[in-house]
Amino acid sequence: MATWNSRGLRGSSFEEFLNRTNEMYSEQGLALIQKIPTPITPIAIDKESRHITLAYFDQKSTVDYIGAVQGIPVCFDAKECNTDTFPLANIHAHQVTFMEAFEKQGGVAFILVSFTKREEFYYLRLSLLRRFWQRREEGGRKSFRYEELEPGFFLPCRTRAGYSFLIWRGFKKIWITGRKQAMQNNLKKMLSYYKPYRRVFAADMFFACLGAAVTLIIPLIIRYITNDVIYRPASESLKIILSLTGIMAGLIIPEFYCNYFIAYYGHIMGAKMEYNMRNEIFAHYQKLSFSFFDNQKVGQLMSRVTNDLFEISELFHHGPEDIVISIIKLIGSFSILLSINWRLALVAFAIVPVMLVYAFYFNIKMKRAFVKNRARIADINAQIEDNLSGIRVVKSFANEEMEMDKFKVGNDRFVESKRESYRYMGLYHSGLGAFTTFISVIVIAVGAVFITTNLISITDLITFLLYINNFTEPIKKLINFTEQFQNGYSGYVRFREIMEIEPDIADRKDARPLMDVKGQVDFQDVSFRYEENTETVLDQVSLSVPAGSYVAL
């Protein structure tokens, strides 16, 4: 019988500790990870020990483990390495293909490598594996070394009862670090699209700040009039009121231009950035191989060029200015209200945390519903595209009613998801409106009490009411920004997924341009297979096709 140290069971001890670790995660409610068995057909069995001594695999294996961690789908393969050099031959092309498809569906795929001599585990992200894989395909190293790995993704082994256990916190830290690093890289690439339009962007931010400042100044002028000017002699107060009215009217002009610049030039900047990205992804589509389009729906690919890029464009334009305007208004109004009457300011802001909790809760619900909507409409687009592209076949077999029934199912699901999203949207907006009114009611009630005790004047209470909208509106904008950021960022991630797919066929770095073409084609010992570890379709074929002739294979 084979033992843990025997050649036939190499890596089994690592697999055993992973299985025990997964049981521990399941018992503690941290994760649910299942081992994926690979079907085999026995050829020879030892009659005495009843052990399989020879067998072959029925089908290709994908990954060793698949499951969910805190609501996030994960799949990974476990590999053991006795040296500091890991051969890429231990990973198969179909496994990489499976993991890439898994991440496209919103999951997280990785390789868990055990460096036995160093007693360390390494979390190999799929993006880093792709780089090593691409290097090998281009004729580079067929392995990667320990020194090439990212330092932040190592996890030391810990021994317990003869087995090494992954500690949940360590795994979670590694996973979060990987997500953060991926997000940082994506954000850097996103910010690079601002570079050609940095002057317009700087002007947009300037006018956003100026417009926000104007909205803070006007209530202060009104407070000065009601608190001081009206108590002066009639002739003097009239002159000052007319002068201040002229100043406020004059402030309307820069406010108008600020809003116009933001609305027009800001949107143009976003549209141009969307234009650049659309050119990039369309050009990339032209480079991809037939095999890519064989596994994709045209409707889904079109949504990457239209819906996703629109969400990104909205984030590029509205995101930065909404943050700047909201911060200026929120900090400015709070500071001004504190300087007027800190007691009443604290009363007004005491309701804000409750408002934030309510808003974030329903914003998350609404965001999930809208994500479902986008998935439903993408399915409908794909179904319409499939139907129209094959309309001749549909009509030839008189399948119109069947197609209508299929479309009705998808359309009904879309209406149901829209109903859910509108319910949450109604609760979200009506709730925020109610909170804003409630803050005004509380300010009036507490302000009236303060007036009776001479803690505040009537004019200051009026100023408070004018500023209430100035600090509730930014809160709404910042909450909406979280949704806008999620939509735009997820759209950009989907955009990058396409851009990072490499064509199956690419020229070598030392490839030379084809010159002096005469039309004759010669094959000399040409071999071809569709995937690694599959049978050879062409095996050392030699063929000569004279110019002007036709040959079919």
XYZ file of C-alpha atoms in Angstrom:
553
model
C 0.000 0.000 0.000
C 1.239 3.488 -0.857
C 2.052 5.889 1.973
C 1.952 9.707 2.167
C 5.647 9.837 1.259
C 5.392 7.514 -1.717
C 5.691 8.822 -5.256
C 2.173 7.726 -6.199
C 0.592 9.999 -3.598
C 2.842 13.012 -3.937
C 0.863 16.114 -2.914
C -1.751 14.062 -1.059
C -0.655 15.357 2.373
C -1.155 18.903 1.096
C -4.572 17.884 -0.203
C -5.408 16.270 3.135
C -4.595 19.410 5.113
C -6.694 21.490 2.666
C -9.634 19.148 3.144
C -9.327 19.418 6.922
C -9.011 23.189 6.689
C -12.142 23.395 4.531
C -13.997 21.314 7.130
C -12.896 23.818 9.792
C -14.155 26.743 7.650
C -17.486 24.989 7.148
C -17.919 24.268 10.876
C -17.226 27.904 11.770
C -19.478 29.246 9.001
C -16.584 31.053 7.297
C -16.715 29.333 3.913
C -18.067 26.355 2.019
C -15.395 24.760 -0.197
C -15.862 21.401 -1.907
C -13.252 19.074 -3.392
C -13.960 18.339 -7.061
C -13.267 14.668 -7.850
C -11.962 13.730 -11.291
C -13.761 10.644 -12.705
C -11.420 7.729 -13.466
C -11.817 4.311 -15.052
C -9.847 1.552 -13.274
C -7.753 -0.743 -15.448
C -5.996 -2.909 -12.851
C -6.980 -3.640 -9.228
C -4.915 -5.448 -6.612
C -7.193 -8.310 -5.522
C -5.655 -8.663 -2.072
C -5.648 -5.004 -0.999
C -8.533 -4.029 -3.336
C -6.563 -0.895 -4.317
C -6.511 0.563 -7.823
C -3.034 0.154 -9.275
C -3.684 1.473 -12.806
C -6.388 3.789 -14.182
C -6.999 6.571 -16.674
C -8.965 9.814 -16.407
C -12.400 9.873 -18.059
C -12.178 13.619 -18.706
C -9.953 16.618 -18.142
C -9.893 18.012 -14.619
C -10.696 21.692 -14.114
C -9.676 22.765 -10.609
C -9.317 20.934 -7.312
C -11.691 23.065 -5.220
C -14.731 25.231 -5.773
C -17.148 26.976 -3.406
C -18.024 30.297 -1.778
C -16.256 32.507 0.785
C -18.517 35.017 2.549
C -20.836 35.155 -0.460
C -18.041 35.348 -3.066
C -17.575 32.415 -5.498
C -14.023 30.990 -5.451
C -12.221 28.230 -7.296
C -8.612 27.181 -6.936
C -6.102 24.464 -7.637
C -3.540 23.191 -5.134
C 0.062 22.566 -6.199
C 3.092 21.414 -4.229
C 6.661 22.444 -5.067
C 9.828 21.009 -3.489
C 12.172 23.639 -4.978
C 12.159 27.398 -5.542
C 11.290 26.885 -9.226
C 7.714 26.012 -10.183
C 7.300 24.427 -13.658
C 4.294 25.755 -15.580
C 3.851 22.276 -17.079
C 2.096 21.412 -13.785
C -0.753 23.722 -14.857
C -2.775 22.842 -17.949
C -4.190 25.205 -20.547
C -7.768 24.040 -19.995
C -7.432 24.859 -16.280
C -6.359 28.424 -17.054
C -9.246 28.722 -19.516
C -11.695 27.507 -16.854
C -10.378 29.959 -14.229
C -10.571 32.873 -16.678
C -14.192 31.989 -17.478
C -14.874 31.691 -13.716
C -13.580 35.215 -13.020
C -15.627 36.602 -15.918
C -18.696 35.449 -14.000
C -17.640 37.516 -10.961
C -15.749 34.815 -9.054
C -12.176 34.700 -7.743
C -9.777 32.097 -9.184
C -6.243 31.361 -7.989
C -3.564 28.692 -7.487
C -2.482 27.766 -3.965
C 1.196 26.736 -4.050
C 2.917 24.973 -1.162
C 6.695 25.557 -1.049
C 7.479 22.553 1.150
C 11.150 23.289 1.878
C 10.391 26.854 2.918
C 7.191 25.829 4.756
C 5.252 28.610 3.065
C 2.024 28.846 1.117
C 1.614 31.253 -1.764
C -1.609 32.729 -3.128
C -0.972 32.923 -6.897
C -3.449 35.352 -8.435
C -4.796 34.533 -11.877
C -3.535 37.872 -13.256
C 0.064 37.004 -12.256
C -0.326 33.463 -13.606
C -1.423 34.983 -16.928
C 1.820 36.985 -17.109
C 3.948 33.881 -16.512
C 1.816 31.947 -19.001
C 2.131 34.658 -21.651
C 5.907 34.780 -21.141
C 6.103 31.051 -21.781
C 3.933 31.329 -24.896
C 6.277 34.008 -26.255
C 9.237 31.664 -25.939
C 10.393 32.758 -22.473
C 10.875 30.781 -19.245
C 8.700 27.693 -18.836
C 8.607 28.200 -15.076
C 8.608 30.929 -12.461
C 10.944 31.369 -9.510
C 10.204 32.068 -5.862
C 11.938 35.460 -6.164
C 9.501 36.589 -8.884
C 6.452 36.286 -6.629
C 4.724 39.180 -4.866
C 5.844 39.398 -1.193
C 2.400 40.360 0.137
C 0.801 37.051 -0.907
C 2.838 34.580 1.159
C 1.391 32.817 4.188
C 3.594 30.866 6.623
C 2.546 27.309 7.540
C 1.532 26.520 11.110
C 1.727 23.031 12.493
C -1.061 21.412 14.481
C -1.219 17.661 15.198
C 1.217 16.926 12.378
C -0.717 18.932 9.770
C -0.273 22.420 8.400
C -3.411 24.525 8.578
C -4.290 27.652 6.693
C -5.381 30.276 9.191
C -8.623 31.964 8.131
C -7.434 35.469 8.926
C -4.296 34.967 6.894
C -6.260 33.709 3.903
C -8.755 36.550 4.230
C -5.925 39.090 4.482
C -4.284 37.685 1.355
C -7.576 37.730 -0.554
C -8.365 41.309 0.501
C -4.817 42.409 -0.343
C -5.164 40.873 -3.788
C -8.495 42.602 -4.385
C -7.085 45.921 -3.170
C -4.018 45.636 -5.360
C -6.149 44.743 -8.381
C -8.426 47.690 -7.614
C -5.458 50.061 -7.264
C -4.092 48.927 -10.628
C -7.484 49.408 -12.270
C -7.899 52.873 -10.733
C -4.450 53.912 -11.987
C -5.398 52.817 -15.494
C -8.733 54.629 -15.184
C -7.026 57.858 -14.126
C -4.705 57.658 -17.147
C -7.698 58.482 -19.383
C -7.821 61.958 -17.810
C -4.308 62.782 -19.053
C -5.240 64.108 -22.541
C -7.971 66.262 -20.954
C -6.218 67.397 -17.783
C -6.766 71.100 -18.589
C -10.496 70.640 -19.070
C -10.592 68.504 -15.917
C -8.742 71.176 -13.889
C -11.149 73.840 -15.168
C -14.113 71.610 -14.347
C -12.873 71.190 -10.758
C -12.249 74.940 -10.440
C -15.778 75.851 -11.527
C -17.204 73.110 -9.298
C -15.455 74.685 -6.293
C -16.511 78.198 -7.319
C -20.153 77.172 -7.773
C -20.213 75.466 -4.367
C -18.686 78.540 -2.709
C -21.379 80.806 -4.223
C -24.159 78.685 -2.721
C -22.522 79.074 0.714
C -22.052 82.860 0.426
C -25.644 83.888 -0.457
C -27.250 82.657 2.839
C -24.554 84.567 4.786
C -25.504 87.792 2.941
C -29.174 87.164 3.772
C -28.229 86.650 7.441
C -26.310 89.935 7.449
C -29.340 91.762 6.004
C -31.853 90.266 8.450
C -29.568 90.445 11.462
C -28.019 93.891 11.016
C -29.028 95.985 8.022
C -32.803 96.123 8.648
C -32.210 97.667 12.070
C -30.369 100.688 10.664
C -32.044 103.951 9.600
C -34.392 103.480 6.653
C -32.358 105.491 4.113
C -29.100 103.790 5.051
C -30.569 100.298 5.183
C -32.244 100.787 1.779
C -28.918 101.663 0.146
C -27.160 98.676 1.736
C -30.018 96.300 0.826
C -29.926 97.475 -2.791
C -26.149 97.065 -2.885
C -26.259 93.588 -1.365
C -29.129 92.626 -3.677
C -26.945 93.684 -6.601
C -24.084 91.562 -5.245
C -26.360 88.505 -4.858
C -27.743 89.056 -8.364
C -24.170 89.385 -9.608
C -23.260 86.077 -7.927
C -25.988 84.387 -9.956
C -23.965 85.028 -13.144
C -20.825 83.086 -12.056
C -23.070 80.382 -10.561
C -24.871 80.104 -13.921
C -21.596 79.863 -15.854
C -20.122 77.346 -13.381
C -23.126 75.056 -13.783
C -23.053 75.517 -17.573
C -19.335 74.684 -17.786
C -19.771 71.602 -15.619
C -22.822 70.409 -17.563
C -21.437 71.055 -21.060
C -17.645 70.806 -21.026
C -17.656 68.155 -18.282
C -19.986 65.933 -20.291
C -17.955 66.534 -23.466
C -14.825 65.436 -21.586
C -16.594 62.265 -20.442
C -17.901 61.621 -23.974
C -14.394 61.956 -25.454
C -12.981 59.544 -22.878
C -15.812 57.135 -23.730
C -14.937 57.652 -27.414
C -11.305 56.680 -26.781
C -12.275 53.570 -24.822
C -14.823 52.521 -27.450
C -12.129 52.767 -30.135
C -9.811 50.651 -27.973
C -12.271 47.851 -27.314
C -13.569 47.781 -30.901
C -10.014 47.579 -32.258
C -9.297 44.807 -29.742
C -12.360 42.866 -30.919
C -10.856 42.869 -34.415
C -7.664 41.225 -33.119
C -9.278 38.413 -31.126
C -9.396 34.887 -32.472
C -12.421 32.956 -33.719
C -12.357 30.785 -30.593
C -13.157 33.837 -28.455
C -16.307 34.662 -30.430
C -17.346 30.983 -30.457
C -17.879 31.171 -26.667
C -19.460 34.652 -26.508
C -22.903 36.088 -27.203
C -22.952 39.068 -29.548
C -25.512 40.878 -27.359
C -23.204 40.574 -24.336
C -20.232 41.880 -26.332
C -22.304 44.823 -27.574
C -23.255 45.726 -23.983
C -19.520 46.096 -23.214
C -19.262 48.730 -25.969
C -22.484 50.581 -25.109
C -23.913 50.201 -21.584
C -20.642 49.591 -19.716
C -18.814 52.456 -21.397
C -21.729 54.821 -20.700
C -21.524 53.983 -16.976
C -17.758 54.595 -17.057
C -18.259 57.925 -18.850
C -20.755 59.069 -16.209
C -18.274 58.172 -13.459
C -15.420 59.973 -15.240
C -17.465 63.163 -15.439
C -19.752 63.243 -12.384
C -17.617 61.341 -9.891
C -14.817 63.861 -9.132
C -17.036 66.957 -9.280
C -19.721 65.410 -7.062
C -17.090 64.575 -4.435
C -15.566 68.070 -4.541
C -18.898 69.908 -4.452
C -20.283 67.690 -1.686
C -17.214 68.022 0.550
C -17.109 71.825 0.168
C -20.824 72.213 0.883
C -20.851 69.729 3.755
C -17.787 71.069 5.570
C -18.631 74.695 4.728
C -22.251 74.566 5.890
C -21.376 72.625 9.057
C -18.605 75.102 9.952
C -20.884 78.105 9.354
C -23.744 76.609 11.400
C -21.336 75.784 14.252
C -20.122 79.385 14.268
C -23.708 80.691 14.378
C -25.016 78.390 17.135
C -23.179 75.181 17.955
C -26.060 73.748 20.022
C -28.598 73.927 17.213
C -25.959 72.716 14.715
C -25.365 69.557 16.769
C -29.128 68.982 17.013
C -29.442 69.214 13.216
C -26.483 66.923 12.568
C -27.572 64.380 15.202
C -30.125 63.022 12.715
C -27.555 62.676 9.910
C -26.066 59.298 11.099
C -29.549 57.721 11.126
C -30.152 59.203 7.668
C -26.856 57.728 6.429
C -27.647 54.231 7.749
C -31.086 54.321 6.105
C -29.681 55.632 2.823
C -26.801 53.134 2.622
C -29.088 50.194 3.422
C -31.570 50.959 0.664
C -28.823 52.089 -1.690
C -27.241 48.621 -1.457
C -30.626 46.981 -2.029
C -31.276 49.266 -4.991
C -27.812 48.647 -6.441
C -28.272 44.869 -6.336
C -31.647 45.233 -8.029
C -30.156 47.399 -10.783
C -27.324 44.889 -11.322
C -30.005 42.241 -11.809
C -31.755 44.591 -14.265
C -28.598 44.946 -16.356
C -28.141 41.179 -16.441
C -31.778 40.736 -17.512
C -31.588 43.346 -20.288
C -28.291 41.835 -21.505
C -30.038 38.448 -21.741
C -32.900 40.037 -23.674
C -30.472 41.753 -26.073
C -28.630 38.481 -26.632
C -31.925 36.649 -27.233
C -33.119 39.283 -29.722
C -29.773 39.145 -31.546
C -29.919 35.334 -31.724
C -33.478 35.438 -33.014
C -32.953 38.090 -35.666
C -29.685 36.606 -36.909
C -31.430 33.250 -37.374
C -34.830 34.571 -38.474
C -34.730 32.550 -41.708
C -34.338 29.320 -39.744
C -37.121 30.345 -37.335
C -39.533 31.042 -40.193
C -38.489 27.946 -42.121
C -39.518 25.688 -39.220
C -42.536 27.857 -38.230
C -41.056 28.398 -34.741
C -42.428 31.925 -34.258
C -44.678 30.933 -31.339
C -41.853 29.041 -29.620
C -39.562 32.071 -29.975
C -42.317 34.333 -28.583
C -42.728 32.039 -25.572
C -38.970 32.063 -24.929
C -38.846 35.840 -25.263
C -41.855 36.255 -22.938
C -40.049 34.352 -20.184
C -37.024 36.670 -20.387
C -39.192 39.773 -20.695
C -41.304 38.776 -17.667
C -38.161 38.260 -15.601
C -36.970 41.736 -16.612
C -40.275 43.365 -15.566
C -40.137 41.550 -12.234
C -36.592 42.758 -11.560
C -37.627 46.311 -12.550
C -40.518 46.137 -10.087
C -38.121 45.179 -7.309
C -35.651 47.955 -8.196
C -38.396 50.606 -8.355
C -39.706 49.523 -4.941
C -36.284 50.068 -3.370
C -35.792 53.288 -5.340
C -39.123 54.606 -4.055
C -38.214 53.773 -0.457
C -34.765 55.324 -0.916
C -35.817 58.691 -2.365
C -38.988 59.104 -0.297
C -37.046 58.216 2.852
C -34.325 60.793 2.175
C -36.990 63.421 1.449
C -38.708 62.572 4.717
C -35.431 62.841 6.650
C -34.724 66.268 5.101
C -38.179 67.519 6.135
C -37.750 65.963 9.585
C -34.460 67.839 10.076
C -36.226 71.100 9.197
C -39.026 70.316 11.676
C -36.535 69.496 14.450
C -34.522 72.670 13.752
C -37.672 74.824 13.850
C -38.944 73.171 17.047
C -35.622 73.284 18.937
C -34.851 76.745 17.489
C -38.183 78.067 18.779
C -37.334 76.755 22.249
C -33.884 78.390 22.010
C -35.506 81.691 20.998
C -37.670 81.672 24.122
C -34.533 81.236 26.241
C -32.537 83.815 24.234
C -30.044 81.194 22.996
C -30.629 82.118 19.355
C -32.192 84.927 17.341
C -34.969 84.603 14.747
C -32.606 85.668 11.960
C -30.137 82.916 12.890
C -32.954 80.372 12.819
C -33.821 81.547 9.276
C -30.173 81.099 8.299
C -30.214 77.553 9.687
C -33.234 76.716 7.550
C -31.485 78.116 4.466
C -28.422 75.952 5.116
C -30.301 72.698 5.787
C -30.501 71.918 2.071
C -26.784 72.727 1.743
C -25.796 69.859 4.020
C -28.530 67.324 3.172
C -27.990 67.587 -0.605
C -24.243 66.671 -0.370
C -25.120 63.614 1.722
C -27.482 62.435 -1.033
C -24.807 63.087 -3.648
C -22.135 61.171 -1.759
C -24.467 58.218 -1.263
C -25.419 58.293 -4.950
C -21.722 58.448 -5.772
C -21.183 55.069 -4.097
C -23.700 53.560 -6.522
C -22.253 55.489 -9.463
C -18.748 54.351 -8.545
C -19.808 50.709 -8.290
C -21.549 50.870 -11.673
C -18.673 52.686 -13.370
C -15.925 50.618 -11.759
C -17.647 47.288 -12.471
C -18.096 48.468 -16.073
C -14.384 49.267 -16.252
C -13.472 45.850 -14.815
C -15.586 44.232 -17.543
C -13.842 46.484 -20.071
C -10.402 45.404 -18.803
C -11.419 41.732 -18.904
C -11.875 42.029 -22.656
C -8.754 44.150 -23.180
C -6.571 41.651 -21.294
C -7.637 38.707 -23.468
C -4.799 37.932 -25.843
C -5.373 36.537 -29.356
C -4.657 32.818 -29.690
C -2.362 33.534 -32.624
C 0.242 36.267 -32.303
C 3.446 37.135 -34.123
C 6.735 36.444 -32.430
C 8.811 39.404 -31.318
C 11.380 38.642 -34.023
C 8.746 38.147 -36.765
C 9.648 39.724 -40.095
C 7.156 41.303 -42.534
C 6.223 39.168 -45.552
C 7.927 40.658 -48.586
C 7.949 39.833 -52.320
C 4.828 37.636 -52.176
C 4.474 35.374 -55.230
C 1.514 33.228 -54.138
C 3.171 29.855 -53.630
C 2.540 28.247 -50.230
C 4.832 25.600 -48.749
C 4.240 23.564 -45.583
C 7.302 21.787 -44.222
C 6.765 19.336 -41.321
C 3.838 21.325 -39.927
C 2.142 19.973 -36.764
C -0.981 21.379 -35.111
C -3.219 20.666 -32.121
C -6.154 22.679 -30.758
C -5.107 22.630 -27.112
C -2.161 21.445 -25.098
C -2.325 17.752 -24.135
C -4.841 16.959 -26.893
C -4.323 14.757 -29.918
C -2.389 16.146 -32.883
C -4.650 17.113 -35.772
C -1.821 17.662 -38.251
C 1.376 15.714 -37.676
C 4.472 16.796 -39.662
C 2.525 17.600 -42.813
C 4.499 18.739 -45.844
C 2.625 20.309 -48.724
C 3.362 22.589 -51.666
C 0.616 24.682 -53.297
C 1.669 26.403 -56.554
C 0.614 30.003 -57.142
C -2.841 30.351 -58.641
C -4.083 26.861 -57.671
C -6.693 25.842 -55.067
C -6.269 23.100 -52.457
C -8.829 22.031 -49.812
C -7.787 20.253 -46.603
